[in-house]
PDB file of C-alpha atoms and ligand atoms in Angstrom:
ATOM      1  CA  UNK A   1      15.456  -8.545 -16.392  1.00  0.00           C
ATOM      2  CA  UNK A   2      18.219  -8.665 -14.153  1.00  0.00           C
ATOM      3  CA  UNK A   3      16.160  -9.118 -11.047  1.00  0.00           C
ATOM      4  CA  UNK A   4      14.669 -11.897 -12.325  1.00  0.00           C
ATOM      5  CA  UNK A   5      11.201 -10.057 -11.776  1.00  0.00           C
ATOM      6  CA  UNK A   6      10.154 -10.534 -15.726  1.00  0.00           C
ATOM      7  CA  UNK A   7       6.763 -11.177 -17.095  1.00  0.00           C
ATOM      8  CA  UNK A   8       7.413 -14.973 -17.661  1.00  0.00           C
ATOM      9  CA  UNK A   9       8.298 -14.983 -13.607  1.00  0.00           C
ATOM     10  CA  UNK A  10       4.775 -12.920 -12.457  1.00  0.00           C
ATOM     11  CA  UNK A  11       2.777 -15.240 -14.824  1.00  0.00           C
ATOM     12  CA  UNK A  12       4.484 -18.419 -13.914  1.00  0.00           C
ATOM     13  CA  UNK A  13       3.219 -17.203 -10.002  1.00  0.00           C
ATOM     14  CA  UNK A  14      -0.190 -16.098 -11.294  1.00  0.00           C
ATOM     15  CA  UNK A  15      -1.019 -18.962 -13.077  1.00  0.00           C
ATOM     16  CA  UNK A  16       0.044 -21.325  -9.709  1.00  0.00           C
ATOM     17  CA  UNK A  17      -2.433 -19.035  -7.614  1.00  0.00           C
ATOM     18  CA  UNK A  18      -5.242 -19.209 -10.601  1.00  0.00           C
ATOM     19  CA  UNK A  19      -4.355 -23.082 -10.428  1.00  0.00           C
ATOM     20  CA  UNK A  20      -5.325 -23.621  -6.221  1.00  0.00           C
ATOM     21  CA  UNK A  21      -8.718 -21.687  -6.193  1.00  0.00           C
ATOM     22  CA  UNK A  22     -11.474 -20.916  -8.303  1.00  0.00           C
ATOM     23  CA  UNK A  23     -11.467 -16.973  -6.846  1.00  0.00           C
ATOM     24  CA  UNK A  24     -11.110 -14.594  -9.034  1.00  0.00           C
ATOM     25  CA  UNK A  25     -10.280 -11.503  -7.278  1.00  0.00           C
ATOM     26  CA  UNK A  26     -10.856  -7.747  -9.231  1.00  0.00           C
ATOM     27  CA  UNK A  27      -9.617  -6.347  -6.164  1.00  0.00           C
ATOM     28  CA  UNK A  28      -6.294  -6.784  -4.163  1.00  0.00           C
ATOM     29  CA  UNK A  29      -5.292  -5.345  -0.868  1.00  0.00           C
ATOM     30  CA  UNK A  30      -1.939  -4.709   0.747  1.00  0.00           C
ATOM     31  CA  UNK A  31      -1.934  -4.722   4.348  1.00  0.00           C
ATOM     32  CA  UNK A  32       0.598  -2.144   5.730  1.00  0.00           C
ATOM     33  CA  UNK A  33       2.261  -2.549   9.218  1.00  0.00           C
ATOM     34  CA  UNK A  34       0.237  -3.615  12.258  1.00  0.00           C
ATOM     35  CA  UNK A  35      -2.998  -3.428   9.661  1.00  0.00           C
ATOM     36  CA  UNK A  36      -3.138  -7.358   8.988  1.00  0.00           C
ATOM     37  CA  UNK A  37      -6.272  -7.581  10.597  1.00  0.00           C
ATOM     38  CA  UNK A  38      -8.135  -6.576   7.193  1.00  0.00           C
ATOM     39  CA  UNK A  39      -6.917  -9.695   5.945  1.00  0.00           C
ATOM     40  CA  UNK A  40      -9.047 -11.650   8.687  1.00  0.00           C
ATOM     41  CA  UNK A  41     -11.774 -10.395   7.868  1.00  0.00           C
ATOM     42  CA  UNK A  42     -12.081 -11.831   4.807  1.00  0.00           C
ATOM     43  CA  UNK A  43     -14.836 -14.794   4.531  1.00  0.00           C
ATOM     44  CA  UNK A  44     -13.886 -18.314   3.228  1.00  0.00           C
ATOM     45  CA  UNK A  45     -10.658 -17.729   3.223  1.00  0.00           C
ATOM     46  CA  UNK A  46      -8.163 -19.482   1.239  1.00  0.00           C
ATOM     47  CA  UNK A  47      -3.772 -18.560   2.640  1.00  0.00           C
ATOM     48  CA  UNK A  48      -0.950 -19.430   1.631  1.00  0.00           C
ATOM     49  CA  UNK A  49       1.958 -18.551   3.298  1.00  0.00           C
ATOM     50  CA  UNK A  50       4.734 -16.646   0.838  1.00  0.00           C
ATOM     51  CA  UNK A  51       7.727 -19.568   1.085  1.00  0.00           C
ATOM     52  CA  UNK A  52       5.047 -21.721  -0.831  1.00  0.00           C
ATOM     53  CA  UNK A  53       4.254 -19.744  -3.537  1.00  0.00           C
ATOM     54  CA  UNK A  54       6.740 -19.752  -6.208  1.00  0.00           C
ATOM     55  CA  UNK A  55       8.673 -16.891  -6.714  1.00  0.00           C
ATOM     56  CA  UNK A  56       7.519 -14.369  -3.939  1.00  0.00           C
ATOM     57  CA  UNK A  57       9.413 -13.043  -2.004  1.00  0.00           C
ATOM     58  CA  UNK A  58       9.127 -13.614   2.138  1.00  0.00           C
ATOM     59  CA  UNK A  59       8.477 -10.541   4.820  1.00  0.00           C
ATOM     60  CA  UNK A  60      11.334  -9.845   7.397  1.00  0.00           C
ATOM     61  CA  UNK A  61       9.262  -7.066   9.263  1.00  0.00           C
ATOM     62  CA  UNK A  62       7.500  -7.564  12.224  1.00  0.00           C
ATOM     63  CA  UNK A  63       3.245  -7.309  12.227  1.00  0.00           C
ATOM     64  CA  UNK A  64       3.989  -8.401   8.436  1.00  0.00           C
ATOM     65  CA  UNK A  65       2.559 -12.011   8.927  1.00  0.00           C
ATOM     66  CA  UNK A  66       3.470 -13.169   5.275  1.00  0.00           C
ATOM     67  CA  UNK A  67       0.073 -14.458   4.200  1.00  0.00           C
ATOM     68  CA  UNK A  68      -1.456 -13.784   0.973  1.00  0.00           C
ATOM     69  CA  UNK A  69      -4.999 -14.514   1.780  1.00  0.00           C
ATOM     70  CA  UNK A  70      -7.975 -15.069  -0.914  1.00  0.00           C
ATOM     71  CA  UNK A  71     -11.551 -14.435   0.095  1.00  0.00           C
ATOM     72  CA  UNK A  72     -14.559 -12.726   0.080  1.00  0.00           C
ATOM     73  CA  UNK A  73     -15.321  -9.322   1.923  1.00  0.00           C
ATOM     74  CA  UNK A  74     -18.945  -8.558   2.031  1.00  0.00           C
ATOM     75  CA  UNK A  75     -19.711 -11.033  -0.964  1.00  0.00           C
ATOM     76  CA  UNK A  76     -16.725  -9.762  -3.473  1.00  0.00           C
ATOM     77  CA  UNK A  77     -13.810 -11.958  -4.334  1.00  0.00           C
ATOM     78  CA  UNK A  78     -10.358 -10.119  -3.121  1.00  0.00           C
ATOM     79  CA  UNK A  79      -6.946 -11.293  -2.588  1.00  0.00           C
ATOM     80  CA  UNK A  80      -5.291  -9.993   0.319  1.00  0.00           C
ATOM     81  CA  UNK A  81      -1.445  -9.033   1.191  1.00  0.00           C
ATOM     82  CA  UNK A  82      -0.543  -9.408   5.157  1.00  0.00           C
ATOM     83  CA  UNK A  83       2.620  -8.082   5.191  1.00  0.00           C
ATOM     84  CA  UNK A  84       4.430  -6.319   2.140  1.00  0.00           C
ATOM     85  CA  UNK A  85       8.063  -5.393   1.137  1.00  0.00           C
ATOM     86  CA  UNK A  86      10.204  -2.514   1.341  1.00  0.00           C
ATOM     87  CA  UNK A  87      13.155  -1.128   0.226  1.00  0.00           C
ATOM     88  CA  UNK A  88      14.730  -1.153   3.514  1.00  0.00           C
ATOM     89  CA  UNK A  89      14.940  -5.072   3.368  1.00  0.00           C
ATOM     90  CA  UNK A  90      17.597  -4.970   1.208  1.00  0.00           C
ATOM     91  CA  UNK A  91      15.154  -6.354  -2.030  1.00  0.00           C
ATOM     92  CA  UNK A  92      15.911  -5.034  -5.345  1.00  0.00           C
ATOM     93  CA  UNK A  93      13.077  -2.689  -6.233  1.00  0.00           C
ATOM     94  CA  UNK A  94      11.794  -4.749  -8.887  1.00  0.00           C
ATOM     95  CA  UNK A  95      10.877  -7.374  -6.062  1.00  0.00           C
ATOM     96  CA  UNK A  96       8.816  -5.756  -4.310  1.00  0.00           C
ATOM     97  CA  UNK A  97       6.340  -4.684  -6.360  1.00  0.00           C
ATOM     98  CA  UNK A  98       6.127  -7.721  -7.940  1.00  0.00           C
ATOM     99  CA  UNK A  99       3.212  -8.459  -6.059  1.00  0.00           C
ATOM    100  CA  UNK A 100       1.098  -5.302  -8.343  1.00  0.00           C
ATOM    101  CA  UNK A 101       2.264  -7.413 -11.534  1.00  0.00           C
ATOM    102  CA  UNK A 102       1.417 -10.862 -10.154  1.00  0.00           C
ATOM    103  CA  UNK A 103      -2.275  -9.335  -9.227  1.00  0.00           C
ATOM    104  CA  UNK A 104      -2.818  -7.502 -12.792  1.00  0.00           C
ATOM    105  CA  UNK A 105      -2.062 -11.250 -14.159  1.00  0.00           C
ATOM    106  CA  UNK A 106      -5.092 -13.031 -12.007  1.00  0.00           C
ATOM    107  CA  UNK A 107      -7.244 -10.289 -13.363  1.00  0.00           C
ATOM    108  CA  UNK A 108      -7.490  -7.780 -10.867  1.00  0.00           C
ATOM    109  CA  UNK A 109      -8.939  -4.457 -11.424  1.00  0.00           C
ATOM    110  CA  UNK A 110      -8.194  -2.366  -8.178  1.00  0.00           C
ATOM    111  CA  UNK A 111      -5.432  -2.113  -5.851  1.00  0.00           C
ATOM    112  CA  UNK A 112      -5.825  -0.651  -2.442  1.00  0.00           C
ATOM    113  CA  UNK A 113      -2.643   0.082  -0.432  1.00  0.00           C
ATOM    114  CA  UNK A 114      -3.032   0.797   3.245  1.00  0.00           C
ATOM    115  CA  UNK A 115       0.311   1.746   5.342  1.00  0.00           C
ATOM    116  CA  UNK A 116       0.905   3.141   8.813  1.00  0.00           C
ATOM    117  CA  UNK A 117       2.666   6.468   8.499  1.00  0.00           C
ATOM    118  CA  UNK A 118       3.595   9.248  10.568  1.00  0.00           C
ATOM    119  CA  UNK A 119       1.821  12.910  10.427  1.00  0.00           C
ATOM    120  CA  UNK A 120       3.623  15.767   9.888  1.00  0.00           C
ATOM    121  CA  UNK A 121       0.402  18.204   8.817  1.00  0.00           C
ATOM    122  CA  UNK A 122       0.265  20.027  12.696  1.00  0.00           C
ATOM    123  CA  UNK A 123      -3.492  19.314  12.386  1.00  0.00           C
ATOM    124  CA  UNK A 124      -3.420  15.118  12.090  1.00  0.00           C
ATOM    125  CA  UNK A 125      -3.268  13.542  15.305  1.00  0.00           C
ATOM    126  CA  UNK A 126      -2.521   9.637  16.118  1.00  0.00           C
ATOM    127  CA  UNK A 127      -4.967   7.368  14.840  1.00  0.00           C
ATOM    128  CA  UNK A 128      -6.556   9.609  12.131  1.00  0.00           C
ATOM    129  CA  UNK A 129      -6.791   7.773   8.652  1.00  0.00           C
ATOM    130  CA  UNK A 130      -5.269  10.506   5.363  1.00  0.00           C
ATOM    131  CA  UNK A 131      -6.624   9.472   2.118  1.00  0.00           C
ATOM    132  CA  UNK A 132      -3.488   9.305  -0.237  1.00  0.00           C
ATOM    133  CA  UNK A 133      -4.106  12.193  -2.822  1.00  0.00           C
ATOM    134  CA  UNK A 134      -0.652  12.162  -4.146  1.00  0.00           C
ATOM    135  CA  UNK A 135       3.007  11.522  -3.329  1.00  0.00           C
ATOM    136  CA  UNK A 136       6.405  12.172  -3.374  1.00  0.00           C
ATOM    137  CA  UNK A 137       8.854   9.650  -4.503  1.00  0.00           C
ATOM    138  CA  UNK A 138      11.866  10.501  -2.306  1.00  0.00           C
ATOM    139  CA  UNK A 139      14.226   7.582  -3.574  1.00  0.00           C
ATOM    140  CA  UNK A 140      12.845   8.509  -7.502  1.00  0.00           C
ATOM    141  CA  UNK A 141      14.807  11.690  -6.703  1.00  0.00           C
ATOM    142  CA  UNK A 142      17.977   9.963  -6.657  1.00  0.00           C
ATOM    143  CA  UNK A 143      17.379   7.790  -9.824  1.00  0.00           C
ATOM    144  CA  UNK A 144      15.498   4.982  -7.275  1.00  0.00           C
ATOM    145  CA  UNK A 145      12.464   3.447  -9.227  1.00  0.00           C
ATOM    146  CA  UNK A 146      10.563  -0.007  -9.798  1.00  0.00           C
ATOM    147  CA  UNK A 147      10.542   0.551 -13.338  1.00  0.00           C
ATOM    148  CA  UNK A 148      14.498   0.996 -13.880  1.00  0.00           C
ATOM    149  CA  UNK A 149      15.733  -0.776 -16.387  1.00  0.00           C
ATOM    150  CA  UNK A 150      13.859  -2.580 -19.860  1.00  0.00           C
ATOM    151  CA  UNK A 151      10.097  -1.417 -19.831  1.00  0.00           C
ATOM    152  CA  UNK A 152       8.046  -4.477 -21.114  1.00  0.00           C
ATOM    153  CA  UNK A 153       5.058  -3.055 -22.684  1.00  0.00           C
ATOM    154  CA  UNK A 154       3.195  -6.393 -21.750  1.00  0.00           C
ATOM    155  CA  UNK A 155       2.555  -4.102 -18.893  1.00  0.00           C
ATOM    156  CA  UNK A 156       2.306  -0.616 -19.770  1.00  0.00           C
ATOM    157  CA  UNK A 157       4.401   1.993 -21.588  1.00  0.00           C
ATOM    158  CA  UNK A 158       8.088   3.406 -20.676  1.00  0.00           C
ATOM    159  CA  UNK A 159       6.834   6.886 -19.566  1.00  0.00           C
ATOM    160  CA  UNK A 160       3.578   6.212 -17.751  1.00  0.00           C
ATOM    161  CA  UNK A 161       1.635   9.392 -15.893  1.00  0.00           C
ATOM    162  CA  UNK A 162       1.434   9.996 -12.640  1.00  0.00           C
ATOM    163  CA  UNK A 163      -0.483  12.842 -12.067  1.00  0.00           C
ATOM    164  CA  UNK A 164      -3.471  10.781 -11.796  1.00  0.00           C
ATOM    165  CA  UNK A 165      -2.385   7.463  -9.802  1.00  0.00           C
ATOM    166  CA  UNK A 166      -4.588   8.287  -6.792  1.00  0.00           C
ATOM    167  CA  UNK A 167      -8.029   7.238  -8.597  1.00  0.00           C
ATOM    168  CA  UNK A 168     -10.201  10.739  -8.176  1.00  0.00           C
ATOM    169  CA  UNK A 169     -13.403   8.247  -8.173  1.00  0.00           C
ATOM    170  CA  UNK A 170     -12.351   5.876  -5.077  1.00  0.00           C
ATOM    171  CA  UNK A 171     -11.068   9.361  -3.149  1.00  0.00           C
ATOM    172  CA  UNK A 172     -14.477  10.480  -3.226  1.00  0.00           C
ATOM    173  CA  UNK A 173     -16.250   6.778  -3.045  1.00  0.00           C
ATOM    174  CA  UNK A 174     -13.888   6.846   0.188  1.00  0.00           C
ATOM    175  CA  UNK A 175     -14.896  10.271   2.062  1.00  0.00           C
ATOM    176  CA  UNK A 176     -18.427   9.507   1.243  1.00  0.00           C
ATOM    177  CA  UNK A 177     -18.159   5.810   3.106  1.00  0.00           C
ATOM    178  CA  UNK A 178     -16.238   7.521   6.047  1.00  0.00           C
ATOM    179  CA  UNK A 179     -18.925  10.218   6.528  1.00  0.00           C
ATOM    180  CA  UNK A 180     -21.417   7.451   6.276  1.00  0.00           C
ATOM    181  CA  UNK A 181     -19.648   5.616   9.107  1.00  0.00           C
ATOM    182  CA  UNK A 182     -19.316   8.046  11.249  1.00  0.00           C
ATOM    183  CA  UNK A 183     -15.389   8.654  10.797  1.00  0.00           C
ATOM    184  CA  UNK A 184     -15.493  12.240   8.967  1.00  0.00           C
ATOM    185  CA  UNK A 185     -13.892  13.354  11.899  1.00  0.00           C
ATOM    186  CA  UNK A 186     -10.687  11.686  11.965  1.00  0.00           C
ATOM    187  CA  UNK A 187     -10.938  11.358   7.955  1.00  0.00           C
ATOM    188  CA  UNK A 188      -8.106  13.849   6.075  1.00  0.00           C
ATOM    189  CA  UNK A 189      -7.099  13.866   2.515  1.00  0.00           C
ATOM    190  CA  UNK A 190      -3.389  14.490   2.050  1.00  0.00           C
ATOM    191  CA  UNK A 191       0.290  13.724   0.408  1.00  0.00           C
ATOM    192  CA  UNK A 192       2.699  11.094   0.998  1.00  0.00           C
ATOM    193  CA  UNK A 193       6.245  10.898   0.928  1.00  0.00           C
ATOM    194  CA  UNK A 194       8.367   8.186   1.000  1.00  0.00           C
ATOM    195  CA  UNK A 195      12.048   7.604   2.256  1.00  0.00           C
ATOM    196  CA  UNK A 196      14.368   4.723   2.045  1.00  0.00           C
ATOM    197  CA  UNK A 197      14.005   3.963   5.920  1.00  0.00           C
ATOM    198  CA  UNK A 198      14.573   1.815   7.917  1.00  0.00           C
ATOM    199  CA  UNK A 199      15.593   4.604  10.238  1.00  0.00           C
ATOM    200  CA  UNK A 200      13.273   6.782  10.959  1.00  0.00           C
ATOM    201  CA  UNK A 201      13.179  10.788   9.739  1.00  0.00           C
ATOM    202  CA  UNK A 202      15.436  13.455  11.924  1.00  0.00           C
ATOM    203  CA  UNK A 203      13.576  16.365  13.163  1.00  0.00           C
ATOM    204  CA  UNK A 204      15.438  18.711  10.263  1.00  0.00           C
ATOM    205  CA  UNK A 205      13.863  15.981   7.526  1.00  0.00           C
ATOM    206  CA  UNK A 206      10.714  16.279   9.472  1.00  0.00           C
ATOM    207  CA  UNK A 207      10.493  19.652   8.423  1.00  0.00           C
ATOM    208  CA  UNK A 208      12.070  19.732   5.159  1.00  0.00           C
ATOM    209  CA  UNK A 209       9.318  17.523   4.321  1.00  0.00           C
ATOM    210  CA  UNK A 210       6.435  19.464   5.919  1.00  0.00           C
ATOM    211  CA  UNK A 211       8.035  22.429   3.836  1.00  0.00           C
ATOM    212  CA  UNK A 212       7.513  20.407   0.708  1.00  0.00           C
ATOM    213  CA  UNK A 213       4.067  19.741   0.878  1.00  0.00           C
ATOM    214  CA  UNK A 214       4.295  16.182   2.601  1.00  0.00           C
ATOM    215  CA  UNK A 215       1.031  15.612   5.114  1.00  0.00           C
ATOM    216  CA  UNK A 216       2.495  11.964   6.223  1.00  0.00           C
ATOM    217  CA  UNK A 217       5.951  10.083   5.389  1.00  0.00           C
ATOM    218  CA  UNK A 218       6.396   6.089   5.159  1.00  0.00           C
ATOM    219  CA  UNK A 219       8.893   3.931   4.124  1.00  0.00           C
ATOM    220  CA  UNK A 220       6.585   2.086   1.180  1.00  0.00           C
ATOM    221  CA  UNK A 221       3.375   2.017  -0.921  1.00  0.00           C
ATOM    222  CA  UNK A 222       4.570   4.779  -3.266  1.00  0.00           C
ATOM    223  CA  UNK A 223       6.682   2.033  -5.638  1.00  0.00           C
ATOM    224  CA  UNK A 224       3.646  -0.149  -5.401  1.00  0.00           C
ATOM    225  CA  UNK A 225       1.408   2.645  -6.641  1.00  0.00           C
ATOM    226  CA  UNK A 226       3.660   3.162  -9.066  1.00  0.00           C
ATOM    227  CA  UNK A 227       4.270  -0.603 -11.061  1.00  0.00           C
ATOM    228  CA  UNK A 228       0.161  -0.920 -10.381  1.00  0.00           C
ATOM    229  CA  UNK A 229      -0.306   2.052 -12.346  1.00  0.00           C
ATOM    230  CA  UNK A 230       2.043   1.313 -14.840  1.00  0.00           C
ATOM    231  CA  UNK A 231       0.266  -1.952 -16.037  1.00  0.00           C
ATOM    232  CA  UNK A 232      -3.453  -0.430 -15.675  1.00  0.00           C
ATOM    233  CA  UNK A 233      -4.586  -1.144 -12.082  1.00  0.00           C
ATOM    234  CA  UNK A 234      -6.833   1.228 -10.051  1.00  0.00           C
ATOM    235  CA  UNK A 235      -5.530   2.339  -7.125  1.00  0.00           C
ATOM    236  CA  UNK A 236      -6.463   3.584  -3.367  1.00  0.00           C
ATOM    237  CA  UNK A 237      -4.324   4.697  -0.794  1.00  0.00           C
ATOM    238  CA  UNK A 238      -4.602   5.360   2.680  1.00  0.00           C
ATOM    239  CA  UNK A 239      -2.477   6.160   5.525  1.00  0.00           C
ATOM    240  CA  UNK A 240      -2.974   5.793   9.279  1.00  0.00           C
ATOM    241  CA  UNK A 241      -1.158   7.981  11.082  1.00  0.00           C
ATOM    242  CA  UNK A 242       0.310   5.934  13.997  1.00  0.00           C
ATOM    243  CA  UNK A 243       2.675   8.326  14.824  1.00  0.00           C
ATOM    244  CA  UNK A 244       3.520  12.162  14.893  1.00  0.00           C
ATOM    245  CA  UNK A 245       6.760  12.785  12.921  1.00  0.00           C
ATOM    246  CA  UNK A 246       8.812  14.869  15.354  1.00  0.00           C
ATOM    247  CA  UNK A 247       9.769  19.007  14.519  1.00  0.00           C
ATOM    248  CA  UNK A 248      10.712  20.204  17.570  1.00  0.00           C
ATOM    249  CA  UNK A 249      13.978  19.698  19.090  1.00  0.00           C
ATOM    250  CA  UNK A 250      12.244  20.364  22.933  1.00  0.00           C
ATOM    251  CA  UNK A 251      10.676  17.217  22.278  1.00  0.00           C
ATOM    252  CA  UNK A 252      10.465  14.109  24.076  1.00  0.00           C
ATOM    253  CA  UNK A 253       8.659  12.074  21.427  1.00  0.00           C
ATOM    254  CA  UNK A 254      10.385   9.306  19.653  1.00  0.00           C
ATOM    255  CA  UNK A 255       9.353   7.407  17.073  1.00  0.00           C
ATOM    256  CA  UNK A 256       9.091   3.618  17.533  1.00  0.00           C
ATOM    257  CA  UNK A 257       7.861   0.712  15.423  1.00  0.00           C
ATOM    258  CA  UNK A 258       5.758  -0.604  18.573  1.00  0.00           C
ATOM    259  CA  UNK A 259       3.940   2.455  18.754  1.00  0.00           C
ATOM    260  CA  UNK A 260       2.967   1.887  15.277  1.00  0.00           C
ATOM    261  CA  UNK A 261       2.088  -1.347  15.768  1.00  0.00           C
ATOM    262  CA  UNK A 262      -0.460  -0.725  18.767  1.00  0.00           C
ATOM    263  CA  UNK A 263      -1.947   2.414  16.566  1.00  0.00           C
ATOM    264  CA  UNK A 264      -2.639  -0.126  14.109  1.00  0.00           C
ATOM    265  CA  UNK A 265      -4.712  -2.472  16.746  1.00  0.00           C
ATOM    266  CA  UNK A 266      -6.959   0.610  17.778  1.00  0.00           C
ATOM    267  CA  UNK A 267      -8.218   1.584  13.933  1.00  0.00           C
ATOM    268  CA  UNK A 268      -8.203  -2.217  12.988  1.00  0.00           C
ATOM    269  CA  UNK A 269     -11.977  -2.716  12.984  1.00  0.00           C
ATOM    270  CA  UNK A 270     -12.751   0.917  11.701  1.00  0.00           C
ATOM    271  CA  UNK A 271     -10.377   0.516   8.788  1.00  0.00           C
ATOM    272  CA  UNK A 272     -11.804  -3.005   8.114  1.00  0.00           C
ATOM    273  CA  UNK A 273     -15.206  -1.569   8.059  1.00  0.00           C
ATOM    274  CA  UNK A 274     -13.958   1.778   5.939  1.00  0.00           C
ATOM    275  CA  UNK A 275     -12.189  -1.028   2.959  1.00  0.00           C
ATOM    276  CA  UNK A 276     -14.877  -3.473   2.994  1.00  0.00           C
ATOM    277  CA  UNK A 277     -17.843  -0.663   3.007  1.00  0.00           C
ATOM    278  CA  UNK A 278     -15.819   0.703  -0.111  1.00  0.00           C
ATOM    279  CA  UNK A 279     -14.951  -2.664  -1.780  1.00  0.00           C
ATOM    280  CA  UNK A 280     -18.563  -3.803  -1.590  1.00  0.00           C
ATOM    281  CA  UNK A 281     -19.678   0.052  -3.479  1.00  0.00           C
ATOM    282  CA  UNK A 282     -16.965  -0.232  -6.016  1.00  0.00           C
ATOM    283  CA  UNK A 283     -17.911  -0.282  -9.491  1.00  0.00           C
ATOM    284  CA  UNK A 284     -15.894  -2.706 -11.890  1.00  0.00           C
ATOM    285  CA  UNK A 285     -16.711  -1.199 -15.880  1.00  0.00           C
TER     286      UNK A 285
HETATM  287  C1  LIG B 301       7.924   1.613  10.519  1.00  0.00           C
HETATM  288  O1  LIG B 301       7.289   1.457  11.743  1.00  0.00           O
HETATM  289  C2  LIG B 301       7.339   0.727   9.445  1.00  0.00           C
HETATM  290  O2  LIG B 301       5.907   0.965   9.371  1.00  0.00           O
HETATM  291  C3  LIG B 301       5.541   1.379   8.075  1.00  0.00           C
HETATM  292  C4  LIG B 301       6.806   2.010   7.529  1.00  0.00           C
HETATM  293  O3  LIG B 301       6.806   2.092   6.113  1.00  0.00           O
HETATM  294  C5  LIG B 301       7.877   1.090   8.069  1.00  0.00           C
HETATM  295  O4  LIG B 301       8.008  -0.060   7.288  1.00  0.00           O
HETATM  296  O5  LIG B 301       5.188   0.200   7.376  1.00  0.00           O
HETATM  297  P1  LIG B 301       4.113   0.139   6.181  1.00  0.00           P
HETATM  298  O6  LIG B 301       4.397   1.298   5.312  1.00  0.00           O
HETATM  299  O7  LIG B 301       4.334  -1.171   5.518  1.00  0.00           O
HETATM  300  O8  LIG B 301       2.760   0.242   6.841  1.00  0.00           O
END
């Protein structure tokens, strides 16, 4: 693989996290922006900061901290992603999602991809939480996707499906822990989309994408959710909405990575509480 992203690469990084501590993880989570917190709250925690671990790659963005933390949340073994990649930081594709391939290989059963996002359903408002139904892969559009190039069925087949990537099971496991906490009312169910970024959407894409059936747009998690699929990983999705994509041009809104940032610090405990809750009900067969 060109990219240098091949099986022998993930396992050679596998095996050197399987190597420092005796956790073994069935679940993984990816932190998105400003949503590190969930990382913290992980009990006997082991880190280790991305430069040291062999072949992953390092985050650029800020309120990625670049941490991949082992630990415990409410008694189950999970590894942990504070901070993530994108596209937008000029890594090849391949890269990263690396990080879905590197988790199937210490055994991991379920993925769970959190992101702040920005609403474009009229009815979401700034700090609700959208459980990821489905997506649209903007960049796949234009021949952009993590598994370009040789398929190694190590992982999973050329032409994997994705009309079921959002596991139906952890949806509802999901709205039944939010009712049960007492955050049905700022709980939606709903489609991503991703762009390229890193600028943000105009006010015509704003709409273009409301048109097509988008409830929130982001500028990752969809090529995750892809490669974690592709080699047999469960996954969850969720989006908080930090921001409200802008569709009117009388407005005086503009979107701004700060503001997504400080959305992230009000929902922190809540979303802790929502993954956790959810991790410690999740059945591993
Ligand atoms: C923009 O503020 C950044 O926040 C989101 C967007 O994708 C973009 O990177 O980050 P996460 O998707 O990693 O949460």
């Amino acid at each position: 693989n060109k990219n240098g992203y091949d099986y022998e690469k993930c396992k050679e990084t596998a095996d050197w996290l399987l190597a420092q501590t005796t956790l073994r993880p069935l679940v993984a989570v990816v932190c998105g922006s400003g949503l590190g917190g969930l990382g913290d709250s992980l009990k006997d925690a082991v880190a280790f900061n991305y430069q040291d671990i062999p072949n992953f790659p390092q985050s650029t963005v800020h309120g990625h901290a670049g941490r991949l933390v082992f630990g415990k949340l409410k008694g189950r073994p999970c590894v942990c992603m504070q901070g993530r990649f994108h596209l937008y930081e000029g890594y090849p594709i391949q890269k990263i999602t690396a990080p879905m391939r590197i988790f199937k290989l210490l055994g991991v059963k379920t993925v769970i991809l959190t992101n702040a996002a920005g609403g474009l359903n009229e009815k979401y408002k700034v700090g609700d939480v959208m459980i990821i139904k489905d997506h649209i892969n903007m960049p796949g559009f234009a021949g952009c996707n993590p598994l370009m190039g040789p398929n190694d069925e190590r992982f999973g087949t050329r032409f994997p499906c994705m009309s079921d990537a959002y596991d139906r099971e952890l949806r509802q496991l999901a709205r039944h822990v939010g009712d049960e906490l007492g955050f049905g009312d700022f709980m939606h169910e709903g489609v991503y989309c991703v762009l390229g970024g890193p600028s943000f959407e105009t006010i015509a894409e704003c709409r273009m994408l409301r048109r097509l059936g988008a409830d929130a747009v982001g500028m990752s998690t969809v090529h995750e959710a892809i490669v974690a699929r592709h080699c047999g990983l469960r996954v969850f999705a969720l989006s908080l909405i930090t921001n409200q994509a802008v569709m009117d041009y009388d407005s005086e809104e503009k979107a701004n990575h700060q503001e997504v940032l400080q959305t992230g610090k009000v929902r922190s405990e809540q979303l802790a509480s929502l993954v956790s809750t959810m991790v410690m009900s999740m059945k591993h067969d």
